[in-house]
mmCIF file of C-alpha atoms in Angstrom:
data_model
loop_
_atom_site.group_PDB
_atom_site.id
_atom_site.type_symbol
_atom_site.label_atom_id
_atom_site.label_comp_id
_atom_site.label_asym_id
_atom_site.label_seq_id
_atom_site.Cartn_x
_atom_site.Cartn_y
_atom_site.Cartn_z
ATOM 1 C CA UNK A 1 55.344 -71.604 -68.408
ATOM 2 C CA UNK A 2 52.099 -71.470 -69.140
ATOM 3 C CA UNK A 3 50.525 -70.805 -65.416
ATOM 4 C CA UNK A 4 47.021 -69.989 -65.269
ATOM 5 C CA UNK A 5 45.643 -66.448 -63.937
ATOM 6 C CA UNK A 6 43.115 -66.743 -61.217
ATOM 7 C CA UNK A 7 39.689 -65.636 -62.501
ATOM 8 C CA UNK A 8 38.246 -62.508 -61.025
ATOM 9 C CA UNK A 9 35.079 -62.748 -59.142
ATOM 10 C CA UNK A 10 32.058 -60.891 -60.617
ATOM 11 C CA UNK A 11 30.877 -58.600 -58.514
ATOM 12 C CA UNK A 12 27.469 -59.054 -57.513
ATOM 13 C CA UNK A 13 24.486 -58.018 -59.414
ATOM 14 C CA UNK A 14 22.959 -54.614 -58.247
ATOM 15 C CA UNK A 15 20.199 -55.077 -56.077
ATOM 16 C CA UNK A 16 17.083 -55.301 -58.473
ATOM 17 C CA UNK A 17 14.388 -53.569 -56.596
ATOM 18 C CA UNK A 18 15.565 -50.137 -54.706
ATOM 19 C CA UNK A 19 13.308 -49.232 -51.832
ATOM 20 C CA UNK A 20 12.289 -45.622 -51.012
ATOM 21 C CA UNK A 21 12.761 -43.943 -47.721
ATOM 22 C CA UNK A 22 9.672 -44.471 -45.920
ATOM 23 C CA UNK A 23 8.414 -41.502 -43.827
ATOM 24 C CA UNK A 24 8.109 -42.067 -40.477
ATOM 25 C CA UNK A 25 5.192 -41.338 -38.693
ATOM 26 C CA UNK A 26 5.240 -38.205 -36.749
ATOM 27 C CA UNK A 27 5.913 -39.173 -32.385
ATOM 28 C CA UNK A 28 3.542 -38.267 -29.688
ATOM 29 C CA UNK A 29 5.905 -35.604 -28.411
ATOM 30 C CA UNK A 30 6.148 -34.183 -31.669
ATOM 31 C CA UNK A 31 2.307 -34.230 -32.193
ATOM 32 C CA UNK A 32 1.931 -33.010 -28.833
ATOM 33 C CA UNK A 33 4.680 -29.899 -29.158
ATOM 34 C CA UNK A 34 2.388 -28.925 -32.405
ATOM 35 C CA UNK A 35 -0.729 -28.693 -30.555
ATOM 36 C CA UNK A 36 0.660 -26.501 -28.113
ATOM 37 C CA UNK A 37 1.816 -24.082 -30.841
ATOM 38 C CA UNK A 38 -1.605 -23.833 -32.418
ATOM 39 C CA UNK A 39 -2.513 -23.114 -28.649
ATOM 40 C CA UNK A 40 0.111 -20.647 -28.084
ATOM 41 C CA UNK A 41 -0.932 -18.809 -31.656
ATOM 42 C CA UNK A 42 -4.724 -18.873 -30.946
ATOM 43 C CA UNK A 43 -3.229 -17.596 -27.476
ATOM 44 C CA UNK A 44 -0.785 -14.701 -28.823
ATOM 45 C CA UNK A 45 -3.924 -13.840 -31.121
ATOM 46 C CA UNK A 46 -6.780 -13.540 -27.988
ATOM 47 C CA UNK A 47 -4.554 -11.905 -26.040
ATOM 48 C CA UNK A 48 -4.259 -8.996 -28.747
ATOM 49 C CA UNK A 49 -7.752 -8.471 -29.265
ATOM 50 C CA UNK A 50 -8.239 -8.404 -25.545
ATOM 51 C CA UNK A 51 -5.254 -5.785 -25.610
ATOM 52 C CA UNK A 52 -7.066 -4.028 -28.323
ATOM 53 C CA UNK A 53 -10.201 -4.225 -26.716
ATOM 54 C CA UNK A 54 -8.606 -2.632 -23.650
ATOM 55 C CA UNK A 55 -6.882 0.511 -25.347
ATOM 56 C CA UNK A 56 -10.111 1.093 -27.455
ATOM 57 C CA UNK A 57 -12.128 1.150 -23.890
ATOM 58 C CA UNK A 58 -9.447 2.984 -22.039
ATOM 59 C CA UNK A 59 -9.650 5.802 -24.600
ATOM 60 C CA UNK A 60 -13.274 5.751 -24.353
ATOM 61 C CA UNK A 61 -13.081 6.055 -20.497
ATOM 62 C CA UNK A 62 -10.575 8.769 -20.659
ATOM 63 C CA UNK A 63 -13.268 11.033 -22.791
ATOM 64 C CA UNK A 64 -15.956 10.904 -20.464
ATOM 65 C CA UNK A 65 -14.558 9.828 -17.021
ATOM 66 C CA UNK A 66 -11.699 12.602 -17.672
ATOM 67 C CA UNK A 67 -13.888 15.829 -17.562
ATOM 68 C CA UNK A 68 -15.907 14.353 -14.549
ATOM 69 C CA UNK A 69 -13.032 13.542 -12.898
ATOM 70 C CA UNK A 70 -11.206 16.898 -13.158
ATOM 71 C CA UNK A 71 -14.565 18.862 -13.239
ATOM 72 C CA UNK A 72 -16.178 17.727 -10.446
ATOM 73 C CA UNK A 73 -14.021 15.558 -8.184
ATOM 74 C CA UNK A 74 -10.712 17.586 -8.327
ATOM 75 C CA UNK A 75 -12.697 20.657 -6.952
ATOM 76 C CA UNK A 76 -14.434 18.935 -4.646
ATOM 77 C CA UNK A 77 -11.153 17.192 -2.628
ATOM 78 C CA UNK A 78 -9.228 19.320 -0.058
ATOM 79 C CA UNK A 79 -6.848 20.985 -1.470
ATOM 80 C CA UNK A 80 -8.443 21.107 -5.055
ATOM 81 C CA UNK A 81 -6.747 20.118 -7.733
ATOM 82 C CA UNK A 82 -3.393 19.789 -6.148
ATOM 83 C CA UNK A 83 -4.819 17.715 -2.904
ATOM 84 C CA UNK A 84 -6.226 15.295 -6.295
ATOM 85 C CA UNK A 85 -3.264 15.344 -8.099
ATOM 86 C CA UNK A 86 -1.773 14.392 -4.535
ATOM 87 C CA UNK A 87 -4.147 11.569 -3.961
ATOM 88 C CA UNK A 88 -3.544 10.224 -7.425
ATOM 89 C CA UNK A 89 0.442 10.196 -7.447
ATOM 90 C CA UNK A 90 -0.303 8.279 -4.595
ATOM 91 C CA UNK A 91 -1.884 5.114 -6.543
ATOM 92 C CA UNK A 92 0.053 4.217 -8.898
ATOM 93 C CA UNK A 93 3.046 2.845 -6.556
ATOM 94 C CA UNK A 94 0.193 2.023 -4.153
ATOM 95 C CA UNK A 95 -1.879 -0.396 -6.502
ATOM 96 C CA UNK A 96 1.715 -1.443 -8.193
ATOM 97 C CA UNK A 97 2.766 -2.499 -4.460
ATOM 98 C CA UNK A 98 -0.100 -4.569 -4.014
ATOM 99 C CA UNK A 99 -0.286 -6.287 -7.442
ATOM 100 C CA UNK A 100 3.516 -7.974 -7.390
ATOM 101 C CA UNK A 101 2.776 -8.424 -3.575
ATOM 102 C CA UNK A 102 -0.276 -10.586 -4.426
ATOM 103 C CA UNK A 103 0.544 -12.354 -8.127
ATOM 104 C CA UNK A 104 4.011 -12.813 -6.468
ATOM 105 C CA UNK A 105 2.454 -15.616 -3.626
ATOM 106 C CA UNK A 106 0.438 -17.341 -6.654
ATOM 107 C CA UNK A 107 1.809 -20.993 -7.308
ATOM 108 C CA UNK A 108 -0.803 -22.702 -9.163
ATOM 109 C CA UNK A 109 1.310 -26.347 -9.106
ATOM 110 C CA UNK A 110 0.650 -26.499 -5.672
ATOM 111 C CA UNK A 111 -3.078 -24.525 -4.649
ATOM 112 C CA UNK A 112 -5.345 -23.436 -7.512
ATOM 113 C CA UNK A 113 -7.688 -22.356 -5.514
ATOM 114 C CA UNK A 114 -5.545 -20.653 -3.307
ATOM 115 C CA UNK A 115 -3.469 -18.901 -6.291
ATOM 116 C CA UNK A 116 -7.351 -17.727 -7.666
ATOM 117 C CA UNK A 117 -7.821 -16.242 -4.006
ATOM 118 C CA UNK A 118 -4.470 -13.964 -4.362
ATOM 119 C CA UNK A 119 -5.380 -13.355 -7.887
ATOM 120 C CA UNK A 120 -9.035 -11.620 -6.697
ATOM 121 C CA UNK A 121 -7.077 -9.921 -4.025
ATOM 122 C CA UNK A 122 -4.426 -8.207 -6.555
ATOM 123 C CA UNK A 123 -7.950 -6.251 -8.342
ATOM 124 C CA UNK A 124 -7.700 -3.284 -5.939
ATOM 125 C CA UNK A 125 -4.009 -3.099 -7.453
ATOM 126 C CA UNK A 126 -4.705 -2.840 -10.701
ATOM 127 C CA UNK A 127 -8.042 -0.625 -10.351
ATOM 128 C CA UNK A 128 -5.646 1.758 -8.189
ATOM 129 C CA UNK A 129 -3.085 1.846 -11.163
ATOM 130 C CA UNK A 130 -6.180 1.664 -14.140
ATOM 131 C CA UNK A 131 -7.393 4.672 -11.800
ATOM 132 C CA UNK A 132 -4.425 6.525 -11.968
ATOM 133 C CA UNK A 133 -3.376 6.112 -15.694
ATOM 134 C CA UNK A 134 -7.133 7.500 -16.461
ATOM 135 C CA UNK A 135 -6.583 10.463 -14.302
ATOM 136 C CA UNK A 136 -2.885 10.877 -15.812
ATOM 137 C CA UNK A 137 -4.296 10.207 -19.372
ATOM 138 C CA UNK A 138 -7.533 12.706 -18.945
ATOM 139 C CA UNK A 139 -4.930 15.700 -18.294
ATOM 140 C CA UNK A 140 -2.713 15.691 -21.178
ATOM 141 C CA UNK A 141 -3.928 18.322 -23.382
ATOM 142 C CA UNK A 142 -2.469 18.713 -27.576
ATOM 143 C CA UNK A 143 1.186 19.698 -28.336
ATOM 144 C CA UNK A 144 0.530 22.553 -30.349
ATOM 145 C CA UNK A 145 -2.147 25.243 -29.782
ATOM 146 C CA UNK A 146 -3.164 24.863 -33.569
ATOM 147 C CA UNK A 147 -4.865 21.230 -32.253
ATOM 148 C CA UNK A 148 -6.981 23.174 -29.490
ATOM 149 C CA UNK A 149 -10.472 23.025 -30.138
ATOM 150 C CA UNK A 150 -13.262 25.106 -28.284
ATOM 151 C CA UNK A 151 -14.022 22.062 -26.052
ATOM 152 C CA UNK A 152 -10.361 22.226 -24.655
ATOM 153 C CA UNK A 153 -10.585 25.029 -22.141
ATOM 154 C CA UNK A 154 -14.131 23.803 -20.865
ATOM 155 C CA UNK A 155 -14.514 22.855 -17.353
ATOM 156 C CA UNK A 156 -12.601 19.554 -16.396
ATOM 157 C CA UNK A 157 -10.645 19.453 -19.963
ATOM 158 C CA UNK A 158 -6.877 19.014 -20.474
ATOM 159 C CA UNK A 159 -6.715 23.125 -21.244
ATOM 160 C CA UNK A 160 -8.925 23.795 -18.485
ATOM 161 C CA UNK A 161 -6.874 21.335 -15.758
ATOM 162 C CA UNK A 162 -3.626 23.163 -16.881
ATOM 163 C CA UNK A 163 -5.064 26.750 -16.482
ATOM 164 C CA UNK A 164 -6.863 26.098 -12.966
ATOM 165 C CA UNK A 165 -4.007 24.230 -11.616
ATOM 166 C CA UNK A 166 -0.355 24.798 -13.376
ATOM 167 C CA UNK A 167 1.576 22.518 -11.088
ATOM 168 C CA UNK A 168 -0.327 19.882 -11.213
ATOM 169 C CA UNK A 169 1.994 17.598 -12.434
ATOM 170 C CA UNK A 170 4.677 18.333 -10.371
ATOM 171 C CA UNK A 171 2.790 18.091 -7.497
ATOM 172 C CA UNK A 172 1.572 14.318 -8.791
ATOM 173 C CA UNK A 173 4.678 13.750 -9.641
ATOM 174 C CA UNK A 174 6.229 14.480 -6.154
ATOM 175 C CA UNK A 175 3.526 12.328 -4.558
ATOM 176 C CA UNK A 176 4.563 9.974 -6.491
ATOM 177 C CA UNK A 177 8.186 9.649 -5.591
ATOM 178 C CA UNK A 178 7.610 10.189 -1.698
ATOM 179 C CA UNK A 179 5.398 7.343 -1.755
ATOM 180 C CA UNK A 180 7.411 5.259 -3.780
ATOM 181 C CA UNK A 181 9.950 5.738 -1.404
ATOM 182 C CA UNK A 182 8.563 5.139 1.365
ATOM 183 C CA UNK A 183 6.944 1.706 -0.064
ATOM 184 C CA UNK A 184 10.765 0.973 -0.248
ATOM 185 C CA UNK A 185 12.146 1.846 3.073
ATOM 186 C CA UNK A 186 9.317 -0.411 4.240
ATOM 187 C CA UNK A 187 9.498 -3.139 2.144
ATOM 188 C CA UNK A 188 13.316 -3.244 3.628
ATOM 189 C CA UNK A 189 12.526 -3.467 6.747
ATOM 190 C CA UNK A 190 10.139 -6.401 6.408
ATOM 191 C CA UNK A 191 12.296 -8.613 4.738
ATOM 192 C CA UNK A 192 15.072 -7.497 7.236
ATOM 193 C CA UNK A 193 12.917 -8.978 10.027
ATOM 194 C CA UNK A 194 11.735 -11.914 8.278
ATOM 195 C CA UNK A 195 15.577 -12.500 8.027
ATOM 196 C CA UNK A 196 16.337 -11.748 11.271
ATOM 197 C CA UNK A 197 14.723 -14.673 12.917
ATOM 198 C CA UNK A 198 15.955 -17.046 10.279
ATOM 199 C CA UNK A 199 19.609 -15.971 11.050
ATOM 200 C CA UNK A 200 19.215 -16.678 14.701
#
């Protein structure tokens, strides 16, 4: 028998011309995400510098505020140095109070101008707390006595603070606590009676 194969089909040619992946052109939201992280990095980087800027002054502040402060003012308060370092443990929960009381009511979706007002009204906060890290910072004197200089033991210096008035940090510290505390117990008891009526 002489039957005849089928002939195969050719396979067809390989297309000639081969195109390359085009890049697509980058989407709003992608454009838009990038501009916000330049923002955020020129952000991150002014917020440093400002940070900077602030320890650099804070030092500065704590060389010649210090010595007036504990030279002058301490003596001068009832009680002396212990009725300042009263008065001082005093402000830092005080001014810490009032700050997350105030920032805490700013929504700036809803009132800008509103949020700006509680924003001015948290600056006695964070003088009262600025105010007390000075005071704090003014009083440490150097770990070893072999970094005590001659201007350590003059009047108002971190030598001279811890000579006049030995307790003075547990006595800031105490204030500290007590008022603390009883920012707490009231702090409870407003929210109980904002509660109260809501219950009812």
């Amino acid at each position: 028998m002489g039957g005849s194969a089928r002939p195969k089909r050719r396979r067809a040619a390989g297309a000639a011309l081969r195109y390359e992946h085009v890049r697509q052109r980058p989407s709003a939201w992608s454009q838009a995400k990038e501009k916000v992280s330049r923002g955020e990095s020129w952000l991150g980087c002014l917020v440093m510098l400002v940070g900077m800027a602030g320890i650099v002054g804070f030092a500065l502040l704590g060389m010649t505020w210090g010595p007036v402060l504990w030279g002058r003012v301490a003596p001068a308060v009832p009680g002396g140095g212990y009725g300042f370092a009263a008065v001082v443990g005093a402000l830092a929960p005080t001014g810490f109070a009032v700050v997350t009381t105030t920032l805490s009511r700013m929504k700036w979706r809803t009132g800008k101008l509103r949020s700006l007002g509680w924003a001015i009204a948290s600056l006695p906060g964070v003088t009262a707390c600025l105010l007390w890290a000075l005071v704090v910072f003014a009083s440490f004197r150097p770990k070893h006595r072999s970094d005590w200089d001659g201007s350590c033991h003059s009047r108002g210096e971190a030598c001279w603070v811890h000579v006049e008035y030995p307790w003075v940090w547990a006595v800031g510290v105490l204030s500290t606590v007590l008022v603390s505390a009883a920012l707490i117990v009231v702090a409870f008891r407003v929210t109980d009676t904002r509660e109260k009526p809501a219950a009812a």
